[in-house]
Structure formats: structure tokens, C-alpha cells
Short mmCIF file of C-alpha atoms in Angstrom, two decimals:
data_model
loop_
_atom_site.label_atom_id
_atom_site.label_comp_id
_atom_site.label_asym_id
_atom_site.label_seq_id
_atom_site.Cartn_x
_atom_site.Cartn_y
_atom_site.Cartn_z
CA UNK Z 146 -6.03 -97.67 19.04
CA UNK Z 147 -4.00 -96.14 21.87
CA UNK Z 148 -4.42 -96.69 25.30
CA UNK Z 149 -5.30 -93.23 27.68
CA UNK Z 150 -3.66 -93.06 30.79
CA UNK Z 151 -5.79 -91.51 33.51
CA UNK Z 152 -3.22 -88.86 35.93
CA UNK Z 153 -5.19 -87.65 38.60
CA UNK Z 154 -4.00 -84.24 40.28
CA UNK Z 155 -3.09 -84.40 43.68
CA UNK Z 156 -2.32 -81.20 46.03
CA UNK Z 157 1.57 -81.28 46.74
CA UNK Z 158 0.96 -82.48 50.37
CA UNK Z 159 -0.90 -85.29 49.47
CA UNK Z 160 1.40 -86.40 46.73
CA UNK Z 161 3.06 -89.83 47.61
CA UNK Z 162 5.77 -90.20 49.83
CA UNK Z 163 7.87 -93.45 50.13
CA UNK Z 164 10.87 -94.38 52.76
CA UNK Z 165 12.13 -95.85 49.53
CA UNK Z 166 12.65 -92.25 48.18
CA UNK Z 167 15.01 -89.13 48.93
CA UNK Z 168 12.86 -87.05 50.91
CA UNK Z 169 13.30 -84.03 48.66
CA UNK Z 170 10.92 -85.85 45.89
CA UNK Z 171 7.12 -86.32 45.19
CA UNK Z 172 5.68 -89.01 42.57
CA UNK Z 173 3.67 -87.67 40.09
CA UNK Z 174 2.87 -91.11 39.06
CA UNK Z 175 3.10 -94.86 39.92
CA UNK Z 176 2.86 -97.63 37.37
CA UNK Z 177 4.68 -100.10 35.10
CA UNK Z 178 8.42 -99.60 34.28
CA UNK Z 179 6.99 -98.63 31.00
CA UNK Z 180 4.59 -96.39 31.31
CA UNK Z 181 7.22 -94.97 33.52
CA UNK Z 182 9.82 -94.46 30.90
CA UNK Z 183 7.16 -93.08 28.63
CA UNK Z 184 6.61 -90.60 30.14
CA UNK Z 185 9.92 -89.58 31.72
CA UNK Z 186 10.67 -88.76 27.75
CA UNK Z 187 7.86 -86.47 27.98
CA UNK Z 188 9.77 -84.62 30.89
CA UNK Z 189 13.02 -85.10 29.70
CA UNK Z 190 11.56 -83.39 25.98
CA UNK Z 191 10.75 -80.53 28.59
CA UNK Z 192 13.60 -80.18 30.00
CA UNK Z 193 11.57 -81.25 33.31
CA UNK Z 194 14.12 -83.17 36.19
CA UNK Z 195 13.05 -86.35 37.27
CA UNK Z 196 13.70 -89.67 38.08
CA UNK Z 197 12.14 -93.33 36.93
CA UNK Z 198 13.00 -95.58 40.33
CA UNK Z 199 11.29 -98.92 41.60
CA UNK Z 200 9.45 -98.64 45.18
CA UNK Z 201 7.58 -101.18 46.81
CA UNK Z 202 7.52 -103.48 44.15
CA UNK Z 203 6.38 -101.12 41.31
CA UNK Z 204 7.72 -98.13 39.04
CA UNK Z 205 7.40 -94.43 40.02
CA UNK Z 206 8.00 -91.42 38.25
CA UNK Z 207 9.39 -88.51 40.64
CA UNK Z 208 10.22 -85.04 40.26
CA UNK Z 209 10.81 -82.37 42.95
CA UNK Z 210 8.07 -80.59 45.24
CA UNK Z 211 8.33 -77.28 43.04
CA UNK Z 212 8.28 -79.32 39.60
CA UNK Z 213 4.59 -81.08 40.45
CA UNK Z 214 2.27 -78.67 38.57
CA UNK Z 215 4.16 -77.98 35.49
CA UNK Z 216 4.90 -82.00 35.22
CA UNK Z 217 1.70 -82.65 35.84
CA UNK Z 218 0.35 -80.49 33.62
CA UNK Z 219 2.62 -81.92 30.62
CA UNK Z 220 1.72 -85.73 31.25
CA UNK Z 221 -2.32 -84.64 31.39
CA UNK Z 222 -2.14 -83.18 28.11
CA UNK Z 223 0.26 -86.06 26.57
CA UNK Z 224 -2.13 -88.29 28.26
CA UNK Z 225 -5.34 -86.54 27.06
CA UNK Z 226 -3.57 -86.59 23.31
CA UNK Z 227 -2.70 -90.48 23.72
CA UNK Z 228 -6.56 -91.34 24.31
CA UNK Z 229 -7.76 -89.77 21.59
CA UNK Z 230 -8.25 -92.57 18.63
CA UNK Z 231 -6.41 -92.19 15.33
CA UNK Z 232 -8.58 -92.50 12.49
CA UNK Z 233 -6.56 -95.06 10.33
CA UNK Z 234 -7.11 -95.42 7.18
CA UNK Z 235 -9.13 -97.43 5.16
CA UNK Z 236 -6.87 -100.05 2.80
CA UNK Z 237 -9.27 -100.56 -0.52
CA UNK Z 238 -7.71 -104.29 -1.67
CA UNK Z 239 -6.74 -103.03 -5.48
CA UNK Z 240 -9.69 -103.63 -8.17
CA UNK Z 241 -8.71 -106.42 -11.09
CA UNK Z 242 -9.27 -105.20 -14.56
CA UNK Z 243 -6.70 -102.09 -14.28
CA UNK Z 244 -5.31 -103.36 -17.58
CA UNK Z 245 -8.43 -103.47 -19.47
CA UNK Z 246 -9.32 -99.88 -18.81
CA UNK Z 247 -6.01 -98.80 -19.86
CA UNK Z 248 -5.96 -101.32 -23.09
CA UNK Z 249 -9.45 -99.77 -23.86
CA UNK Z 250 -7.96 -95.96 -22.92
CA UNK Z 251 -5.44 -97.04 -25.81
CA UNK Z 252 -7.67 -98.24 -28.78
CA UNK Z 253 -9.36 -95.87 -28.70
CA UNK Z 254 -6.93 -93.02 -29.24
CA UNK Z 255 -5.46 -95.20 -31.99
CA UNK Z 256 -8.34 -95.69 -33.79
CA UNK Z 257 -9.27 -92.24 -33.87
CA UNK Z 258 -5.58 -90.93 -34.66
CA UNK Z 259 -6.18 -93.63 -37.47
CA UNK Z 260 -9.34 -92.65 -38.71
CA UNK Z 261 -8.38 -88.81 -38.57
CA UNK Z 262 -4.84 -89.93 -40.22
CA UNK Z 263 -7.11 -91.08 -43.29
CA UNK Z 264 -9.76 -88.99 -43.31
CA UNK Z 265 -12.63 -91.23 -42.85
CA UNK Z 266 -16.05 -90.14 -44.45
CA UNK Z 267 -14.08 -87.60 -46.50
CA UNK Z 268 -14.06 -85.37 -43.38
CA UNK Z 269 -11.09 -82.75 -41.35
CA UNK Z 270 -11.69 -84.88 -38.12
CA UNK Z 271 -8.68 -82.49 -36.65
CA UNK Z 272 -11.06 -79.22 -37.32
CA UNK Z 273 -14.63 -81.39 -36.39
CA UNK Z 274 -13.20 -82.46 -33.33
CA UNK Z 275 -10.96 -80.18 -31.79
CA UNK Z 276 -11.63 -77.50 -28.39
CA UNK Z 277 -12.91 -74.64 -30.02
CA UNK Z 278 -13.70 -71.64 -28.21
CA UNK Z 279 -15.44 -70.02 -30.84
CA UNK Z 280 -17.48 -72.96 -31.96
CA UNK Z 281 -20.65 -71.51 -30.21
CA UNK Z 282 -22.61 -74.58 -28.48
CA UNK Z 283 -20.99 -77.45 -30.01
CA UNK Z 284 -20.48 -78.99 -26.68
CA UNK Z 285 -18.90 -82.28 -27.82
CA UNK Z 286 -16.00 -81.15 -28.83
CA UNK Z 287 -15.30 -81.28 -25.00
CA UNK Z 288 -15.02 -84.81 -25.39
CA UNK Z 289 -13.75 -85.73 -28.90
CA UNK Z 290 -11.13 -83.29 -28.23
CA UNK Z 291 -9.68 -85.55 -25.81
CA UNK Z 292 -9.08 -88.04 -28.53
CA UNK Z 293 -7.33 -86.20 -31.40
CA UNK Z 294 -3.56 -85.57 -31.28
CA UNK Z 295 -1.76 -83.27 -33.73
CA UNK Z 296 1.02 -86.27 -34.71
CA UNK Z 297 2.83 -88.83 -33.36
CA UNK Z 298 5.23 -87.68 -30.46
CA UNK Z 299 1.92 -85.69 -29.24
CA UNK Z 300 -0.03 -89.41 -29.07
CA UNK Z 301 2.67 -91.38 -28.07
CA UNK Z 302 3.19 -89.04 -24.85
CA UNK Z 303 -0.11 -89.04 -23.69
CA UNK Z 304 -0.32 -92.67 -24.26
CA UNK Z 305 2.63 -93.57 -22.06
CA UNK Z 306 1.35 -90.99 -19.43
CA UNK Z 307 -2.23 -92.42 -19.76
CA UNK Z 308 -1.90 -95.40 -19.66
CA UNK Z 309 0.22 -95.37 -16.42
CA UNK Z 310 -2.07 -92.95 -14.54
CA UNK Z 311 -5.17 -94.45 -15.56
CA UNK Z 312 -4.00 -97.84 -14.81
CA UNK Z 313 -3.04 -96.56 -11.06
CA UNK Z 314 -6.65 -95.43 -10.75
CA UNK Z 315 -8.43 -98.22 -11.91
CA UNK Z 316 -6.67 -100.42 -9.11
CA UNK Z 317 -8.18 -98.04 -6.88
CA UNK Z 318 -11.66 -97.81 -7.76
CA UNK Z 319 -12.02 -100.17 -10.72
CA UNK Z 320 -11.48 -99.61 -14.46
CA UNK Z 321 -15.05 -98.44 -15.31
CA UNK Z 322 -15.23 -95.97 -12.16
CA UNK Z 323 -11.51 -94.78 -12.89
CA UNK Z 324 -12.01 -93.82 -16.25
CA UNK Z 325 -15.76 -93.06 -16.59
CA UNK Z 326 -14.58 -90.17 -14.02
CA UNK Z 327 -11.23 -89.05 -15.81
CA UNK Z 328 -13.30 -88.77 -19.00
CA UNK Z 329 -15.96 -86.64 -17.03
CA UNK Z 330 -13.25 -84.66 -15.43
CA UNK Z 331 -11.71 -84.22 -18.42
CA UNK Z 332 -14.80 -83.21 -20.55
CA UNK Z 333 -16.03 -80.89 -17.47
CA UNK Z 334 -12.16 -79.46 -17.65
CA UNK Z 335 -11.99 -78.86 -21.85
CA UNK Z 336 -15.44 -77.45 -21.82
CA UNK Z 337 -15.25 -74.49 -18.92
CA UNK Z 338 -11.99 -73.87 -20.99
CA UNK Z 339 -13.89 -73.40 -24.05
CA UNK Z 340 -16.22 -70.73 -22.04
CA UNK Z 341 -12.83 -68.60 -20.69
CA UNK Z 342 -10.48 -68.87 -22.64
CA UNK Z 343 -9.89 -66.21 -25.59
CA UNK Z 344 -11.87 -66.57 -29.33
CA UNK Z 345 -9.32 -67.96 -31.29
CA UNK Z 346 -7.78 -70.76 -28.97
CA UNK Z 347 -7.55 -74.25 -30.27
CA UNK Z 348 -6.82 -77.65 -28.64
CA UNK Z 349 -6.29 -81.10 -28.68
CA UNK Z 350 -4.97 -84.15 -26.86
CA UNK Z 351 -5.82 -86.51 -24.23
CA UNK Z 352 -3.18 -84.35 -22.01
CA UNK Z 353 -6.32 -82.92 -19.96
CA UNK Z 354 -7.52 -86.45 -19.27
CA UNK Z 355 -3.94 -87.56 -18.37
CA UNK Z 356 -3.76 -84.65 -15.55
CA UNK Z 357 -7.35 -85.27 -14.67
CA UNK Z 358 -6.50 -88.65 -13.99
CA UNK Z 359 -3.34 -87.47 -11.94
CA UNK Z 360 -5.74 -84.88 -10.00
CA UNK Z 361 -8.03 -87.95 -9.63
CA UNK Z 362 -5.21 -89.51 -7.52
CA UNK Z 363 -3.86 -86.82 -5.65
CA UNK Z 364 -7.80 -85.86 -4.67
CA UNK Z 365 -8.33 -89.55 -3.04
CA UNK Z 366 -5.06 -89.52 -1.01
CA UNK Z 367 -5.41 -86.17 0.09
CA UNK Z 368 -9.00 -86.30 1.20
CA UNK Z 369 -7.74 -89.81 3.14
CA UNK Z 370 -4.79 -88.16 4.86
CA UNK Z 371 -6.58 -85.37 5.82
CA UNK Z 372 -8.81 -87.72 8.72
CA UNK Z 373 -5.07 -88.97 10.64
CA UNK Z 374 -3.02 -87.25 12.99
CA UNK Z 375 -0.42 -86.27 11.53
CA UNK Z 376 1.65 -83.44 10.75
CA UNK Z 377 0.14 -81.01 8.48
CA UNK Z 378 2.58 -81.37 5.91
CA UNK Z 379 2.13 -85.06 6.31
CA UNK Z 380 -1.66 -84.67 5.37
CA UNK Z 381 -1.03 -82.38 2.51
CA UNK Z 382 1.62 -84.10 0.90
CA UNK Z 383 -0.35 -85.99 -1.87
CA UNK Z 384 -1.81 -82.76 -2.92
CA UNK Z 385 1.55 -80.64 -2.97
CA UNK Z 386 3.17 -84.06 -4.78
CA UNK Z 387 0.39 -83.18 -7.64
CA UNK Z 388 0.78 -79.94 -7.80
CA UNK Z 389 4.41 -80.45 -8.32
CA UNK Z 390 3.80 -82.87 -11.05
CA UNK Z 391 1.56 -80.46 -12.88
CA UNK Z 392 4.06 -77.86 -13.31
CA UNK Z 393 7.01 -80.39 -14.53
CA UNK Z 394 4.68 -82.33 -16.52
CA UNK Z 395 1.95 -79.74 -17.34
CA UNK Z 396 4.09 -76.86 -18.43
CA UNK Z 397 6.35 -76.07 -21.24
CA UNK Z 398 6.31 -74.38 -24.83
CA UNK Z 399 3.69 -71.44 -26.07
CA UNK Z 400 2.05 -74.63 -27.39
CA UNK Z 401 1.34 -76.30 -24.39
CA UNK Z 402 -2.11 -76.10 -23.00
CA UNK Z 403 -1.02 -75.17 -19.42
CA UNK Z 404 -5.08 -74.00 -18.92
CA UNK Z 405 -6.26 -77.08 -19.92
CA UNK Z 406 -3.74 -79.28 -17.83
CA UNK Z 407 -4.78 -77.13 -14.99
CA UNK Z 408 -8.58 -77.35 -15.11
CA UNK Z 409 -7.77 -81.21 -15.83
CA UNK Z 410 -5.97 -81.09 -12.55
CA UNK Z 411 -8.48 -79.46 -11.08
CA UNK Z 412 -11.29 -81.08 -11.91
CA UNK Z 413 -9.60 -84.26 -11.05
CA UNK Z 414 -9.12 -83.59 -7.61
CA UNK Z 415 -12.26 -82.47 -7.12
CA UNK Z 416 -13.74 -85.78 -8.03
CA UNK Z 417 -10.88 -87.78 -6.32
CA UNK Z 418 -12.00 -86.01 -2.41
CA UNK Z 419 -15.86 -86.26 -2.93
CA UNK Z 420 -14.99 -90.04 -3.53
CA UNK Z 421 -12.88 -90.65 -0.65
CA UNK Z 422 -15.71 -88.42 1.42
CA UNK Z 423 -18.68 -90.81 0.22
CA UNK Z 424 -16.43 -94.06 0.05
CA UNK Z 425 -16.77 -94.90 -3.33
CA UNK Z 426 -13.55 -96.93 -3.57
CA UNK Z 427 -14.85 -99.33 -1.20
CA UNK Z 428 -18.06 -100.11 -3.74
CA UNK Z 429 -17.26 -103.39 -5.30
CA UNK Z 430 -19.89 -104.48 -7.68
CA UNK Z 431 -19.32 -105.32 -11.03
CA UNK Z 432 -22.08 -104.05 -12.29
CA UNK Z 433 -21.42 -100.43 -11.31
CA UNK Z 434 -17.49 -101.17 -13.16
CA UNK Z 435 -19.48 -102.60 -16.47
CA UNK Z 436 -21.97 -99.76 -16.30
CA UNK Z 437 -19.68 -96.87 -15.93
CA UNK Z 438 -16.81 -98.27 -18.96
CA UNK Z 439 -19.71 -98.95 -21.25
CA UNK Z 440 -21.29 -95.62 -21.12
CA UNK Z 441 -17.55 -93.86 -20.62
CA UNK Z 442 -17.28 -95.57 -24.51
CA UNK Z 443 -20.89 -94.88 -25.25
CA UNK Z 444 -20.18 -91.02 -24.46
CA UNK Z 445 -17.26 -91.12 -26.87
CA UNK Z 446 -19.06 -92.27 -29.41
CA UNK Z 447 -21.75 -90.00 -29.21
CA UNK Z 448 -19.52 -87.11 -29.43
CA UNK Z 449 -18.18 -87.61 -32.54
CA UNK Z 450 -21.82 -89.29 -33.91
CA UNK Z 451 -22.50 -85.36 -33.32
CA UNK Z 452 -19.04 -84.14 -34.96
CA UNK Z 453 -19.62 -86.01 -37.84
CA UNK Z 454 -23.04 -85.92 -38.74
CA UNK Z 455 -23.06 -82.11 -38.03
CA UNK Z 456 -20.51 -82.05 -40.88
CA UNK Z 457 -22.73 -83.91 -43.27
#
């Protein structure tokens, strides 16, 4: 925490005099040598003339009779700035189990690229499962969407991408936490697509979860540099670095489901602040990480429990 610096105004013939010191000069301020330098680069960033000398045995700061107020009135509101605390930022020691989540986040889009690949139960998992905005209230197809990809190069992508982003939030807040809310995110993103986007769009992929997960990430940093000092570009940097990422990552051929990346982004970031605003990467318990993967899987399951038996 910095250290304020009390200046106290004095009217020009009152201000300190010393034999020590050409008679043409006033101190605006008496202290140690460094104090004294600090803020003679205050002046000198002013364009202010001064001096830094040593009288009776301790450091001055002087600047002509005509110079007082406007010095003055530069060091008060340096001074003024330097007492105010900086908020610093909470550090959040990273969460163990980052590599489950993601090893989970994996099985399970290879078992159910396996189980469409075969089609298990004699079923089109590709048409049961996929975003459908003409599919009326079939609202789990929000979430087993997430989980189908149309062939290999689509799966291996969001894999790779997945597994890297996810992994990054679960050593933030913890591999049930991080995923339970890209899932959610991701879910909350493919189903307010299905209720604006046009009749006849169709879509698949884990792509949505990947940039929710992304959005996840660039919500907590944001939210956390927002409470320092700092330049405003400073503070919005995590944010702009997402936004950037989205439209090298989240862009590209007619096929691409820009929407979808963008509500996944979206969505993400909207979960990321409201955690860094209530502190949930500082909660700890294992029990709240156990809770959250198992009904993250539960969820999944459920979904396509739905899918399925509302094919049979």
C-alpha cells in the first residue's frame, strides 16, 4: 500500500526561507532526499523549475516565489493520488484436478462420436441430437448438441481447443466448477440460438463450449482488472484479448457457426465476471468440485436419455 504524503499550503510569505538558499527561492517542501527527488520528477514532468538541495541537515525541494501555487498544486494532487490504496489483486493458488476435467471433457465426446459412428440402438444420433431451430421444445438438444461432431477434423479441433481451455479454467476454479459452468454457458448459448436464429439452421460441435470456456476466462480477468489502477486499456485488455480470439478462432467458412461461437463467448463472460464479483474462485471445498462434475455428467446424460427415448 502506498504511503500519502501530507503538503500543507503555506501563503508565499510564510514559505521557508534558509541562509542556506539563494534568496530568490521558496521551499515548497522539506523532507528526505527521496521524497525530494520524487517529487522533483513530478515538476520536472511539468516542466516546473526547481531545485532538490540539502539545508540544515535535511532535503528541500525549491522553486521560485512565482512558481509556489502551480507546484503546489501539482504535488497535492500527486500526493492525494499516492494515498489512495490500490486494490491488488487476489492470487487464487491453482485448483488440482485440471486434468481430470479435461480427461472427462474428452471421453465423453469420444464415446458419443463412437456411439453416433455406429448407430447405437438403431438410431440417427446426428439428427436426435443436433441444434435444431425448428425442433419446437425439444430443449436438450441444447446440450447433446455440444457433443456430436460431423467427422473427424471437426472432433479433433474442438478436442485440442477444449481440452486446453478447459484445462486453464479448471486451475482456476476447479474442474467441477470450470466445466459444470462451460457446459451451462454453453447449453444457455446453443439454446437462445435455437430461439433466433432462422427455421432451417442446424448445428453441432462442442465449438460453443470451447468459446464459452474462452469467454469464461476472459470474464474472470476482466472483472479482476477492472478493481486496480491502471490504465484503461490495461483493465480491458483480457476482454479485448478474447474478443480477438473469437474472431481468429470463431470465424471462417459459410459453415462455421459464428452465432453460436458468439453467444458461447458471450455467455462465458458473463459467468466468468459474476464469479470474480462473488469470489467464487476462492471457494475451495471439494465437495462443491465433486458436486458440480457429477451433475455436469448427470446433465449430459439426461439429455440424450430424452433424445433417445423420444425416438423410441
Amino acid at each position: 500500500m502506498s504511503r500519502g504524503v501530507c503538503l500543507v499550503a503555506l501563503p508565499i510569505s510564510d514559505i521557508d526561507r534558509s541562509a542556506e538558499l539563494p534568496s530568490a527561492s521558496a521551499v515548497i517542501f522539506r523532507g528526505s532526499r527521496l521524497l525530494c527527488h520524487e517529487f522533483s520528477l513530478v515538476l520536472e514532468a511539468k516542466a516546473i523549475e526547481h531545485e532538490v538541495l540539502e539545508s540544515g541537515g535535511s532535503w528541500v525541494l525549491t522553486v521560485t516565489p512565482t512558481l509556489v501555487h502551480r507546484a503546489y498544486d501539482e504535488l497535492s494532487r500527486y500526493s492525494a493520488e499516492r494515498s489512495v490504496p490500490r486494490a491488488v489483486p487476489y492470487f487464487v493458488e491453482p485448483f488440482a484436478g485440471a486434468a481430470i476435467g479435461a480427461i472427462g471433457y474428452a471421453v465423453i465426446l469420444l464415446l458419443t462420436a463412437y456411439c453416433a459412428g455406429i448407430g447405437l440402438f438403431g438410431v440417427d444420433w446426428l439428427s436426435l441430437g443436433a441444434l435444431d431451430a425448428d425442433a419446437g421444445g425439444e430443449w436438450w438438444r441444447a446440450l447433446t448438441a455440444l457433443t456430436l461432431h460431423l467427422d473427424q477434423e471437426h472432433l479433433l479441433g474442438n478436442l485440442l481447443f477444449g481440452v486446453v481451455a478447459g484445462a486453464a479454467a479448471g486451475r482456476l476454479l476447479g474442474p467441477g466448477v470450470a466445466w459444470a459452468s462451460i457446459l451451462g454457458a454453453g447449453a444457455l448459448a446453443n439454446y437462445a440460438e435455437i430461439l433466433i436464429a432462422p427455421v432451417a439452421h442446424r448445428a453441432v460441435g462442442a465449438s460453443t463450449a470451447v468459446f464459452a470456456a474462452l469467454g469464461l476466462l476472459a470474464g474472470l480477468a476482466w472483472r479482476q482488472r477492472l478493481t486496480l489502477r491502471e490504465r484503461r486499456w490495461y483493465r480491458w485488455a483480457p476482454l479485448i484479448a478474447g474478443i480477438c480470439l473469437l474472431t481468429f478462432l470463431g470465424a471462417g467458412t459459410a459453415h462455421v457457426d459464428v452465432l453460436g461461437h458468439a453467444l458461447g463467448f458471450l455467455f462465458g463472460i458473463g459467468v466468468g465476471w459474476l464469479y470474480a464479483r462473488t469470489g467464487v474462485p476462492r471457494n475451495r471445498a471439494k465437495r462443491l468440485q465433486i458436486a458440480t462434475g457429477i451433475g455436469a455428467v448427470l446433465l449430459i446424460c439426461v439429455a440424450w436419455l430424452l433424445a433417445l427415448g423420444h425416438a423410441m
